[in-house]
Amino acid sequence: MTERLPYLTSRLQGFGTTIFAEMSALATRTGAINLGQGFPDTDGPAAVADAAVAAIRAGHNQYPPGPGIPELRAAVAHHQKRFWGLDVDPDGEVLITAGATEALTAALLALCEVGDEVVALEPTYDSYAAAIAMAGARLRPVTLHPPDYALDVEALAAAVTPRTRLLLVNSPHNPTGAVLSEAELAAIAALCVERDLVAVTDEVYEHIVFEGAHRPLAGFPGMAERTVTVSSAGKTFSFTGWKVGWACGPAALVSAVRTAKQFLTYVNGAPFQYAVVTGLGLGDDYFDGLRDDLRAKRDLLCAGLSAAGLTVFPPRGTYFVTADIRPLGSDDGLAFCRSLPERCGVVAVPDAVFYADPATGRHLVRFAFCKRADVLAEAADRLAALAPRPS
Ligand SMILES: Cc1ncc(COP(=O)(O)O)c(C=O)c1O
């Protein structure tokens, strides 16, 4: 049967999503603590949830306008100015999407020709390889290596060929937790300008940075006119199921992305769009609190993983941490993750799924810490069972 599936379907089935589904099913079946998939186990701010309920009650239940409701486009533009000093016109330079995933896929579909190359920082978030394949383009990965996952600027420049259409940049970076430095971003910007490339940036963790600061690539010289900046309410407000995201950038690029979105979902999440307006208007204390809470959780889980004997690469942002399992005597992350629920009642995901060549990340495993502190403390206790016993 499989050989009769269309080419694209059979290609996409090979991507990491199947491993995510397997690990989540494993968590459900075994009752293990699920630190695999990255979703919070508590809801976001009550005021934002109340605003969604109020929007439903107020009758905002039909198709919203194609680019998104004007109130949310204005709120996104205000957010870009308030936090990052970027000027974005809510009419024409902001598009509301079904999460960041749709914004990224629509951008790739809209901006790539079949056969174009897309350079992305590897390990890549799992939708990238699939979306690039759907666009008929080719992924050219530039690998970030532990322990610090710094960008090799020369390798990046070498990956750009005459077929390169765009650079897909993710910072803060999932799964490594790396946050690109000012110098790294400046080098990426200079390369884009020199080689006349479009940049698509995935900034869904823009408010989850523990060390250093987030800087949008669009703010670097020459970048405003060639960058599509993507983000989402899912991570910032802990409502990942609402799938409200956005793309900002020059009108010509955003209009191209909108054309692709038109035929993917057309529009999405009318009442949730109203609720996200409330979220984006929350005070600085909310955004500071989100970051500080997750920093404490990062420290809790990293300590637990280190005590269990893994080599931990503490993230500077996001709510994921990657660890090297080799000190525990195994170098097969997939087998390790499959056995983890039985060994200690915890679920994680193998980083191998984020690499073009799975062998590159074979010994690495990712854990999510967007969970309640008591859940993380329990996970740390359980992981201690992995620690080699003194002989
Ligand atoms: C780097 C990155 N980009 C995009 C997404 C998806 O965002 P959304 O749920 O808004 O589609 C995620 C979710 O895990 C992510 O980690």
mmCIF file of C-alpha atoms and ligand atoms in Angstrom:
data_model
loop_
_atom_site.group_PDB
_atom_site.id
_atom_site.type_symbol
_atom_site.label_atom_id
_atom_site.label_comp_id
_atom_site.label_asym_id
_atom_site.label_seq_id
_atom_site.Cartn_x
_atom_site.Cartn_y
_atom_site.Cartn_z
ATOM 1 C CA MET A 1 0.000 0.000 0.000
ATOM 2 C CA THR A 2 2.724 2.451 1.019
ATOM 3 C CA GLU A 3 4.350 2.390 -2.412
ATOM 4 C CA ARG A 4 1.050 3.620 -3.900
ATOM 5 C CA LEU A 5 1.029 6.733 -1.716
ATOM 6 C CA PRO A 6 1.818 9.925 -3.595
ATOM 7 C CA TYR A 7 5.471 10.917 -3.549
ATOM 8 C CA LEU A 8 5.022 13.829 -1.127
ATOM 9 C CA THR A 9 2.970 11.858 1.385
ATOM 10 C CA SER A 10 5.469 9.066 1.536
ATOM 11 C CA ARG A 11 8.311 11.559 1.987
ATOM 12 C CA LEU A 12 6.575 13.449 4.791
ATOM 13 C CA GLN A 13 5.777 10.283 6.685
ATOM 14 C CA GLY A 14 9.484 9.877 7.271
ATOM 15 C CA PHE A 15 9.742 13.109 9.243
ATOM 16 C CA GLY A 16 9.947 13.536 12.992
ATOM 17 C CA THR A 17 6.243 14.064 13.607
ATOM 18 C CA THR A 18 5.778 10.312 13.709
ATOM 19 C CA ILE A 19 8.339 10.047 16.505
ATOM 20 C CA PHE A 20 6.585 12.829 18.449
ATOM 21 C CA ALA A 21 3.297 10.975 18.102
ATOM 22 C CA GLU A 22 4.947 7.726 19.188
ATOM 23 C CA MET A 23 6.478 9.358 22.268
ATOM 24 C CA SER A 24 3.227 11.084 23.283
ATOM 25 C CA ALA A 25 1.335 7.798 22.833
ATOM 26 C CA LEU A 26 4.003 6.116 24.965
ATOM 27 C CA ALA A 27 3.456 8.719 27.697
ATOM 28 C CA THR A 28 -0.315 8.142 27.624
ATOM 29 C CA ARG A 29 0.028 4.357 27.612
ATOM 30 C CA THR A 30 2.590 4.148 30.420
ATOM 31 C CA GLY A 31 1.445 7.115 32.516
ATOM 32 C CA ALA A 32 4.986 8.497 32.319
ATOM 33 C CA ILE A 33 5.701 12.214 32.775
ATOM 34 C CA ASN A 34 5.680 13.662 29.262
ATOM 35 C CA LEU A 35 8.681 15.932 28.786
ATOM 36 C CA GLY A 36 8.633 15.117 25.070
ATOM 37 C CA GLN A 37 6.274 17.410 23.222
ATOM 38 C CA GLY A 38 6.537 21.106 24.061
ATOM 39 C CA PHE A 39 3.239 22.149 25.513
ATOM 40 C CA PRO A 40 2.627 23.661 28.961
ATOM 41 C CA ASP A 41 0.609 21.684 31.501
ATOM 42 C CA THR A 42 -1.135 24.789 32.859
ATOM 43 C CA ASP A 43 -3.256 27.385 31.106
ATOM 44 C CA GLY A 44 -2.090 30.883 30.366
ATOM 45 C CA PRO A 45 -3.430 34.109 31.941
ATOM 46 C CA ALA A 46 -7.084 33.997 33.060
ATOM 47 C CA ALA A 47 -7.713 37.438 31.550
ATOM 48 C CA VAL A 48 -6.765 36.096 28.127
ATOM 49 C CA ALA A 49 -8.942 32.983 28.497
ATOM 50 C CA ASP A 50 -11.831 35.199 29.695
ATOM 51 C CA ALA A 51 -11.386 37.384 26.621
ATOM 52 C CA ALA A 52 -11.781 34.306 24.377
ATOM 53 C CA VAL A 53 -14.989 33.290 26.152
ATOM 54 C CA ALA A 54 -16.283 36.875 25.928
ATOM 55 C CA ALA A 55 -15.470 36.984 22.204
ATOM 56 C CA ILE A 56 -17.455 33.794 21.608
ATOM 57 C CA ARG A 57 -20.366 35.180 23.649
ATOM 58 C CA ALA A 58 -20.145 38.469 21.729
ATOM 59 C CA GLY A 59 -20.678 36.565 18.493
ATOM 60 C CA HIS A 60 -17.195 36.695 16.950
ATOM 61 C CA ASN A 61 -17.701 33.239 15.526
ATOM 62 C CA GLN A 62 -17.711 33.659 11.761
ATOM 63 C CA TYR A 63 -14.825 34.050 9.319
ATOM 64 C CA PRO A 64 -12.620 36.963 10.386
ATOM 65 C CA PRO A 65 -11.089 39.221 7.690
ATOM 66 C CA GLY A 66 -8.442 37.506 5.522
ATOM 67 C CA PRO A 67 -5.396 39.304 6.991
ATOM 68 C CA GLY A 68 -6.744 38.969 10.555
ATOM 69 C CA ILE A 69 -8.948 41.255 12.661
ATOM 70 C CA PRO A 70 -7.720 44.881 12.616
ATOM 71 C CA GLU A 71 -7.489 44.937 16.440
ATOM 72 C CA LEU A 72 -4.984 42.055 16.452
ATOM 73 C CA ARG A 73 -2.959 43.396 13.540
ATOM 74 C CA ALA A 74 -2.690 46.696 15.441
ATOM 75 C CA ALA A 75 -1.726 44.838 18.637
ATOM 76 C CA VAL A 76 1.005 42.884 16.818
ATOM 77 C CA ALA A 77 2.386 46.086 15.271
ATOM 78 C CA HIS A 78 2.343 47.728 18.718
ATOM 79 C CA HIS A 79 4.105 44.691 20.216
ATOM 80 C CA GLN A 80 6.873 44.870 17.589
ATOM 81 C CA LYS A 81 7.440 48.541 18.488
ATOM 82 C CA ARG A 82 7.084 48.127 22.248
ATOM 83 C CA PHE A 83 9.517 45.256 22.656
ATOM 84 C CA TRP A 84 11.826 45.444 19.648
ATOM 85 C CA GLY A 85 11.593 49.016 18.345
ATOM 86 C CA LEU A 86 10.397 47.824 14.929
ATOM 87 C CA ASP A 87 7.973 49.884 12.833
ATOM 88 C CA VAL A 88 5.350 47.717 11.159
ATOM 89 C CA ASP A 89 2.218 48.946 9.404
ATOM 90 C CA PRO A 90 -0.771 46.948 10.687
ATOM 91 C CA ASP A 91 -2.434 47.432 7.301
ATOM 92 C CA GLY A 92 -0.423 45.409 4.816
ATOM 93 C CA GLU A 93 2.627 44.447 6.868
ATOM 94 C CA VAL A 94 0.949 42.093 9.368
ATOM 95 C CA LEU A 95 -0.819 38.817 8.590
ATOM 96 C CA ILE A 96 -2.550 36.690 11.219
ATOM 97 C CA THR A 97 -2.030 32.961 10.670
ATOM 98 C CA ALA A 98 -2.966 29.558 12.089
ATOM 99 C CA GLY A 99 0.022 29.506 14.428
ATOM 100 C CA ALA A 100 3.628 30.061 13.481
ATOM 101 C CA THR A 101 3.551 26.726 11.650
ATOM 102 C CA GLU A 102 1.194 28.034 9.018
ATOM 103 C CA ALA A 103 3.059 31.340 8.719
ATOM 104 C CA LEU A 104 6.311 29.462 8.079
ATOM 105 C CA THR A 105 4.794 26.977 5.634
ATOM 106 C CA ALA A 106 2.896 29.691 3.766
ATOM 107 C CA ALA A 107 6.102 31.767 3.580
ATOM 108 C CA LEU A 108 8.050 28.848 2.112
ATOM 109 C CA LEU A 109 5.269 28.030 -0.355
ATOM 110 C CA ALA A 110 4.941 31.670 -1.367
ATOM 111 C CA LEU A 111 8.600 32.608 -1.607
ATOM 112 C CA CYS A 112 10.327 29.492 -3.006
ATOM 113 C CA GLU A 113 10.350 28.180 -6.544
ATOM 114 C CA VAL A 114 10.620 24.428 -7.080
ATOM 115 C CA GLY A 115 14.301 23.522 -6.872
ATOM 116 C CA ASP A 116 15.309 26.543 -4.739
ATOM 117 C CA GLU A 117 17.509 25.939 -1.722
ATOM 118 C CA VAL A 118 16.616 26.993 1.802
ATOM 119 C CA VAL A 119 19.444 27.355 4.298
ATOM 120 C CA ALA A 120 18.429 26.624 7.896
ATOM 121 C CA LEU A 121 20.215 26.155 11.197
ATOM 122 C CA GLU A 122 20.284 22.488 12.135
ATOM 123 C CA PRO A 123 18.939 20.827 14.247
ATOM 124 C CA THR A 124 15.768 22.169 12.620
ATOM 125 C CA TYR A 125 12.347 22.403 14.234
ATOM 126 C CA ASP A 126 10.437 19.452 12.861
ATOM 127 C CA SER A 127 8.041 21.313 10.538
ATOM 128 C CA TYR A 128 10.852 22.963 8.545
ATOM 129 C CA ALA A 129 12.071 19.972 6.533
ATOM 130 C CA ALA A 130 8.482 18.979 5.776
ATOM 131 C CA ALA A 131 7.408 22.493 4.742
ATOM 132 C CA ILE A 132 10.495 22.909 2.564
ATOM 133 C CA ALA A 133 9.674 19.569 0.899
ATOM 134 C CA MET A 134 6.055 20.671 0.359
ATOM 135 C CA ALA A 135 7.347 23.813 -1.363
ATOM 136 C CA GLY A 136 9.433 21.632 -3.681
ATOM 137 C CA ALA A 137 12.573 23.288 -2.325
ATOM 138 C CA ARG A 138 15.673 21.700 -0.842
ATOM 139 C CA LEU A 139 16.983 22.052 2.715
ATOM 140 C CA ARG A 140 20.658 23.005 3.097
ATOM 141 C CA PRO A 141 21.368 22.560 6.799
ATOM 142 C CA VAL A 142 24.095 24.415 8.672
ATOM 143 C CA THR A 143 24.767 22.437 11.813
ATOM 144 C CA LEU A 144 25.080 24.004 15.265
ATOM 145 C CA HIS A 145 27.202 21.885 17.587
ATOM 146 C CA PRO A 146 27.124 21.432 21.359
ATOM 147 C CA PRO A 147 28.159 22.470 23.923
ATOM 148 C CA ASP A 148 27.259 26.066 23.038
ATOM 149 C CA TYR A 149 25.598 25.600 19.639
ATOM 150 C CA ALA A 150 27.387 28.685 18.288
ATOM 151 C CA LEU A 151 26.888 29.580 14.628
ATOM 152 C CA ASP A 152 29.809 28.827 12.328
ATOM 153 C CA VAL A 153 29.527 31.912 10.128
ATOM 154 C CA GLU A 154 31.918 30.515 7.513
ATOM 155 C CA ALA A 155 29.880 27.322 7.207
ATOM 156 C CA LEU A 156 26.775 29.448 6.795
ATOM 157 C CA ALA A 157 28.329 31.478 3.985
ATOM 158 C CA ALA A 158 29.571 28.280 2.334
ATOM 159 C CA ALA A 159 26.062 26.811 2.378
ATOM 160 C CA VAL A 160 24.715 29.652 0.233
ATOM 161 C CA THR A 161 24.749 28.784 -3.485
ATOM 162 C CA PRO A 162 23.282 30.486 -6.558
ATOM 163 C CA ARG A 163 20.150 28.365 -5.943
ATOM 164 C CA THR A 164 19.661 29.694 -2.418
ATOM 165 C CA ARG A 165 16.422 31.605 -2.146
ATOM 166 C CA LEU A 166 16.064 32.162 1.552
ATOM 167 C CA LEU A 167 17.527 31.740 4.992
ATOM 168 C CA LEU A 168 15.234 30.243 7.612
ATOM 169 C CA VAL A 169 16.457 31.427 10.996
ATOM 170 C CA ASN A 170 15.140 30.312 14.372
ATOM 171 C CA SER A 171 16.225 32.179 17.498
ATOM 172 C CA PRO A 172 15.682 31.381 20.333
ATOM 173 C CA HIS A 173 16.312 27.983 18.825
ATOM 174 C CA ASN A 174 14.330 24.792 19.313
ATOM 175 C CA PRO A 175 15.616 22.166 20.219
ATOM 176 C CA THR A 176 19.003 23.501 21.381
ATOM 177 C CA GLY A 177 17.910 26.543 23.400
ATOM 178 C CA ALA A 178 20.596 28.604 21.656
ATOM 179 C CA VAL A 179 19.973 32.341 21.316
ATOM 180 C CA LEU A 180 21.846 33.952 18.437
ATOM 181 C CA SER A 181 24.217 36.679 19.609
ATOM 182 C CA GLU A 182 24.330 40.195 18.244
ATOM 183 C CA ALA A 183 27.477 39.264 16.267
ATOM 184 C CA GLU A 184 25.901 36.115 14.818
ATOM 185 C CA LEU A 185 22.774 38.007 13.765
ATOM 186 C CA ALA A 186 24.878 40.784 12.236
ATOM 187 C CA ALA A 187 26.798 38.178 10.212
ATOM 188 C CA ILE A 188 23.543 36.597 8.991
ATOM 189 C CA ALA A 189 22.205 40.033 8.040
ATOM 190 C CA ALA A 190 25.383 40.947 6.147
ATOM 191 C CA LEU A 191 25.212 37.660 4.233
ATOM 192 C CA CYS A 192 21.544 38.198 3.308
ATOM 193 C CA VAL A 193 22.281 41.695 2.029
ATOM 194 C CA GLU A 194 25.416 40.640 0.152
ATOM 195 C CA ARG A 195 23.744 37.634 -1.519
ATOM 196 C CA ASP A 196 20.334 39.292 -1.876
ATOM 197 C CA LEU A 197 18.493 36.654 0.147
ATOM 198 C CA VAL A 198 15.127 36.757 1.854
ATOM 199 C CA ALA A 199 15.116 35.841 5.564
ATOM 200 C CA VAL A 200 12.254 34.117 7.305
ATOM 201 C CA THR A 201 12.718 34.227 11.065
ATOM 202 C CA ASP A 202 10.934 32.037 13.565
ATOM 203 C CA GLU A 203 10.785 33.984 16.834
ATOM 204 C CA VAL A 204 8.101 32.058 18.723
ATOM 205 C CA TYR A 205 10.305 32.022 21.857
ATOM 206 C CA GLU A 206 11.038 35.776 21.678
ATOM 207 C CA HIS A 207 9.894 36.262 25.294
ATOM 208 C CA ILE A 208 11.700 33.219 26.684
ATOM 209 C CA VAL A 209 15.336 34.289 26.882
ATOM 210 C CA PHE A 210 17.277 33.689 30.106
ATOM 211 C CA GLU A 211 20.731 34.989 29.222
ATOM 212 C CA GLY A 212 21.413 37.841 26.843
ATOM 213 C CA ALA A 213 18.543 39.399 24.934
ATOM 214 C CA HIS A 214 16.401 38.549 21.949
ATOM 215 C CA ARG A 215 17.119 40.702 18.897
ATOM 216 C CA PRO A 216 14.922 40.357 15.816
ATOM 217 C CA LEU A 217 16.901 39.941 12.596
ATOM 218 C CA ALA A 218 14.558 42.482 10.948
ATOM 219 C CA GLY A 219 16.186 45.208 13.079
ATOM 220 C CA PHE A 220 19.624 44.836 11.457
ATOM 221 C CA PRO A 221 20.738 47.130 8.609
ATOM 222 C CA GLY A 222 19.225 46.174 5.262
ATOM 223 C CA MET A 223 16.949 43.518 6.790
ATOM 224 C CA ALA A 224 13.579 45.258 7.271
ATOM 225 C CA GLU A 225 12.923 45.124 3.535
ATOM 226 C CA ARG A 226 13.839 41.433 3.147
ATOM 227 C CA THR A 227 12.642 39.734 6.337
ATOM 228 C CA VAL A 228 9.421 37.942 7.192
ATOM 229 C CA THR A 229 9.261 37.787 11.002
ATOM 230 C CA VAL A 230 7.103 35.008 12.381
ATOM 231 C CA SER A 231 5.800 34.539 15.900
ATOM 232 C CA SER A 232 2.849 33.104 17.740
ATOM 233 C CA ALA A 233 0.686 33.458 20.823
ATOM 234 C CA GLY A 234 1.101 29.771 21.631
ATOM 235 C CA LYS A 235 4.379 29.955 23.532
ATOM 236 C CA THR A 236 4.106 33.481 24.947
ATOM 237 C CA PHE A 237 0.664 32.951 26.478
ATOM 238 C CA SER A 238 0.687 29.172 27.018
ATOM 239 C CA PHE A 239 -2.288 28.568 24.738
ATOM 240 C CA THR A 240 -0.609 26.341 22.163
ATOM 241 C CA GLY A 241 -3.951 24.828 21.092
ATOM 242 C CA TRP A 242 -5.361 28.147 19.924
ATOM 243 C CA LYS A 243 -2.980 28.331 16.966
ATOM 244 C CA VAL A 244 -2.894 32.082 16.514
ATOM 245 C CA GLY A 245 0.335 33.306 14.949
ATOM 246 C CA TRP A 246 1.504 36.085 12.691
ATOM 247 C CA ALA A 247 3.932 37.129 9.991
ATOM 248 C CA CYS A 248 5.275 40.696 9.747
ATOM 249 C CA GLY A 249 7.379 42.202 7.013
ATOM 250 C CA PRO A 250 7.385 44.337 3.900
ATOM 251 C CA ALA A 251 3.985 44.508 2.199
ATOM 252 C CA ALA A 252 5.090 42.649 -0.948
ATOM 253 C CA LEU A 253 6.392 39.649 1.017
ATOM 254 C CA VAL A 254 3.470 39.580 3.462
ATOM 255 C CA SER A 255 1.014 39.792 0.589
ATOM 256 C CA ALA A 256 2.708 36.770 -1.048
ATOM 257 C CA VAL A 257 2.454 34.834 2.233
ATOM 258 C CA ARG A 258 -1.197 35.833 2.477
ATOM 259 C CA THR A 259 -1.870 34.417 -0.978
ATOM 260 C CA ALA A 260 -0.566 31.021 0.160
ATOM 261 C CA LYS A 261 -2.509 31.238 3.439
ATOM 262 C CA GLN A 262 -5.677 32.006 1.487
ATOM 263 C CA PHE A 263 -5.624 28.476 0.097
ATOM 264 C CA LEU A 264 -4.297 26.697 3.179
ATOM 265 C CA THR A 265 -6.759 27.817 5.856
ATOM 266 C CA TYR A 266 -8.156 31.105 4.457
ATOM 267 C CA VAL A 267 -8.655 32.426 8.020
ATOM 268 C CA ASN A 268 -8.489 31.020 11.547
ATOM 269 C CA GLY A 269 -9.492 31.322 15.187
ATOM 270 C CA ALA A 270 -11.835 34.362 15.149
ATOM 271 C CA PRO A 271 -12.572 34.514 18.910
ATOM 272 C CA PHE A 272 -9.003 33.622 19.830
ATOM 273 C CA GLN A 273 -7.740 36.530 17.757
ATOM 274 C CA TYR A 274 -9.675 38.865 20.087
ATOM 275 C CA ALA A 275 -8.225 37.111 23.117
ATOM 276 C CA VAL A 276 -4.658 37.484 21.866
ATOM 277 C CA VAL A 277 -5.240 41.263 21.655
ATOM 278 C CA THR A 278 -5.731 41.135 25.436
ATOM 279 C CA GLY A 279 -2.595 39.010 25.824
ATOM 280 C CA LEU A 280 -0.359 41.316 23.819
ATOM 281 C CA GLY A 281 -1.606 44.227 25.933
ATOM 282 C CA LEU A 282 -0.540 42.666 29.254
ATOM 283 C CA GLY A 283 1.981 44.585 31.359
ATOM 284 C CA ASP A 284 5.711 43.962 31.483
ATOM 285 C CA ASP A 285 5.227 42.016 34.711
ATOM 286 C CA TYR A 286 3.523 39.246 32.751
ATOM 287 C CA PHE A 287 6.339 38.890 30.222
ATOM 288 C CA ASP A 288 9.022 39.133 32.944
ATOM 289 C CA GLY A 289 7.158 36.578 35.055
ATOM 290 C CA LEU A 290 6.924 34.089 32.185
ATOM 291 C CA ARG A 291 10.676 34.257 31.657
ATOM 292 C CA ASP A 292 11.613 34.123 35.353
ATOM 293 C CA ASP A 293 9.288 31.188 36.015
ATOM 294 C CA LEU A 294 10.767 29.233 33.119
ATOM 295 C CA ARG A 295 14.316 30.106 34.170
ATOM 296 C CA ALA A 296 13.686 28.511 37.578
ATOM 297 C CA LYS A 297 12.196 25.459 35.833
ATOM 298 C CA ARG A 298 15.163 25.221 33.506
ATOM 299 C CA ASP A 299 17.491 25.194 36.502
ATOM 300 C CA LEU A 300 15.409 22.539 38.253
ATOM 301 C CA LEU A 301 15.359 20.165 35.281
ATOM 302 C CA CYS A 302 19.001 20.770 34.303
ATOM 303 C CA ALA A 303 20.066 19.935 37.862
ATOM 304 C CA GLY A 304 17.991 16.733 37.727
ATOM 305 C CA LEU A 305 19.454 15.686 34.388
ATOM 306 C CA SER A 306 23.007 16.366 35.560
ATOM 307 C CA ALA A 307 22.401 14.401 38.764
ATOM 308 C CA ALA A 308 21.116 11.520 36.611
ATOM 309 C CA GLY A 309 24.499 11.473 34.877
ATOM 310 C CA LEU A 310 23.686 13.107 31.536
ATOM 311 C CA THR A 311 25.816 15.857 30.023
ATOM 312 C CA VAL A 312 23.503 18.852 29.937
ATOM 313 C CA PHE A 313 23.762 21.846 27.595
ATOM 314 C CA PRO A 314 21.856 24.516 29.541
ATOM 315 C CA PRO A 315 19.655 26.537 27.167
ATOM 316 C CA ARG A 316 19.862 30.323 26.976
ATOM 317 C CA GLY A 317 16.248 30.456 25.782
ATOM 318 C CA THR A 318 13.100 28.406 24.890
ATOM 319 C CA TYR A 319 11.652 25.761 27.197
ATOM 320 C CA PHE A 320 13.756 22.863 25.984
ATOM 321 C CA VAL A 321 17.045 21.397 27.114
ATOM 322 C CA THR A 322 19.223 18.984 25.166
ATOM 323 C CA ALA A 323 21.428 16.430 26.893
ATOM 324 C CA ASP A 324 24.086 13.969 25.739
ATOM 325 C CA ILE A 325 23.235 10.436 26.888
ATOM 326 C CA ARG A 326 26.653 8.876 26.256
ATOM 327 C CA PRO A 327 27.817 9.104 29.880
ATOM 328 C CA LEU A 328 25.016 6.618 30.638
ATOM 329 C CA GLY A 329 26.570 4.080 28.299
ATOM 330 C CA SER A 330 24.257 4.499 25.292
ATOM 331 C CA ASP A 331 24.606 6.498 22.108
ATOM 332 C CA ASP A 332 21.223 5.705 20.567
ATOM 333 C CA GLY A 333 18.787 8.465 21.555
ATOM 334 C CA LEU A 334 15.794 6.807 19.909
ATOM 335 C CA ALA A 335 16.298 3.520 21.753
ATOM 336 C CA PHE A 336 16.992 5.504 24.956
ATOM 337 C CA CYS A 337 13.703 7.436 24.585
ATOM 338 C CA ARG A 338 11.748 4.280 23.829
ATOM 339 C CA SER A 339 13.088 2.646 26.995
ATOM 340 C CA LEU A 340 12.889 5.690 29.282
ATOM 341 C CA PRO A 341 9.222 5.312 30.392
ATOM 342 C CA GLU A 342 9.894 1.771 31.556
ATOM 343 C CA ARG A 343 13.248 2.616 33.148
ATOM 344 C CA CYS A 344 12.120 5.670 35.082
ATOM 345 C CA GLY A 345 8.654 6.903 34.036
ATOM 346 C CA VAL A 346 9.710 9.900 31.930
ATOM 347 C CA VAL A 347 9.229 10.621 28.218
ATOM 348 C CA ALA A 348 11.691 12.662 26.103
ATOM 349 C CA VAL A 349 12.340 12.938 22.347
ATOM 350 C CA PRO A 350 15.469 11.977 20.402
ATOM 351 C CA ASP A 351 17.224 14.947 18.769
ATOM 352 C CA ALA A 352 18.048 12.722 15.771
ATOM 353 C CA VAL A 353 14.643 13.640 14.285
ATOM 354 C CA PHE A 354 15.809 17.254 13.959
ATOM 355 C CA TYR A 355 18.803 16.457 11.718
ATOM 356 C CA ALA A 356 18.984 15.832 7.953
ATOM 357 C CA ASP A 357 21.386 13.011 8.797
ATOM 358 C CA PRO A 358 19.985 11.479 12.003
ATOM 359 C CA ALA A 359 23.449 10.130 12.852
ATOM 360 C CA THR A 360 24.586 13.696 13.682
ATOM 361 C CA GLY A 361 22.247 13.943 16.667
ATOM 362 C CA ARG A 362 22.067 10.247 17.524
ATOM 363 C CA HIS A 363 23.421 10.661 21.059
ATOM 364 C CA LEU A 364 21.284 13.689 21.967
ATOM 365 C CA VAL A 365 17.893 13.820 23.667
ATOM 366 C CA ARG A 366 15.531 16.752 24.266
ATOM 367 C CA PHE A 367 13.474 17.389 27.399
ATOM 368 C CA ALA A 368 10.771 20.099 27.779
ATOM 369 C CA PHE A 369 10.505 22.064 31.035
ATOM 370 C CA CYS A 370 7.238 23.971 30.388
ATOM 371 C CA LYS A 371 5.617 21.912 33.133
ATOM 372 C CA ARG A 372 4.530 22.581 36.730
ATOM 373 C CA ALA A 373 7.429 22.792 39.185
ATOM 374 C CA ASP A 374 6.122 19.796 41.166
ATOM 375 C CA VAL A 375 5.968 17.742 37.952
ATOM 376 C CA LEU A 376 9.565 18.687 37.105
ATOM 377 C CA ALA A 377 10.694 17.881 40.647
ATOM 378 C CA GLU A 378 9.032 14.457 40.359
ATOM 379 C CA ALA A 379 10.652 13.938 36.934
ATOM 380 C CA ALA A 380 14.054 14.840 38.406
ATOM 381 C CA ASP A 381 13.501 12.286 41.217
ATOM 382 C CA ARG A 382 12.584 9.607 38.698
ATOM 383 C CA LEU A 383 15.514 10.419 36.418
ATOM 384 C CA ALA A 384 17.840 9.865 39.387
ATOM 385 C CA ALA A 385 17.175 6.143 38.855
ATOM 386 C CA LEU A 386 19.351 6.379 35.742
ATOM 387 C CA ALA A 387 22.445 7.503 37.645
ATOM 388 C CA PRO A 388 25.164 4.843 37.665
ATOM 389 C CA ARG A 389 25.377 3.303 41.143
ATOM 390 C CA PRO A 390 28.735 3.602 42.921
ATOM 391 C CA SER A 391 30.371 0.164 42.939
HETATM 392 C C1 LIG B 1 10.631 26.761 16.777
HETATM 393 C C2 LIG B 1 9.164 26.583 16.666
HETATM 394 N N1 LIG B 1 8.506 27.155 15.654
HETATM 395 C C3 LIG B 1 7.178 27.022 15.496
HETATM 396 C C4 LIG B 1 6.443 26.287 16.401
HETATM 397 C C5 LIG B 1 4.966 26.121 16.186
HETATM 398 O O1 LIG B 1 4.259 27.228 16.631
HETATM 399 P P1 LIG B 1 2.672 27.245 16.517
HETATM 400 O O2 LIG B 1 2.131 26.289 17.523
HETATM 401 O O3 LIG B 1 2.320 28.666 16.787
HETATM 402 O O4 LIG B 1 2.318 26.823 15.135
HETATM 403 C C6 LIG B 1 7.074 25.670 17.485
HETATM 404 C C7 LIG B 1 6.305 24.853 18.433
HETATM 405 O O5 LIG B 1 6.833 24.016 19.126
HETATM 406 C C8 LIG B 1 8.469 25.823 17.607
HETATM 407 O O6 LIG B 1 9.121 25.255 18.625
#
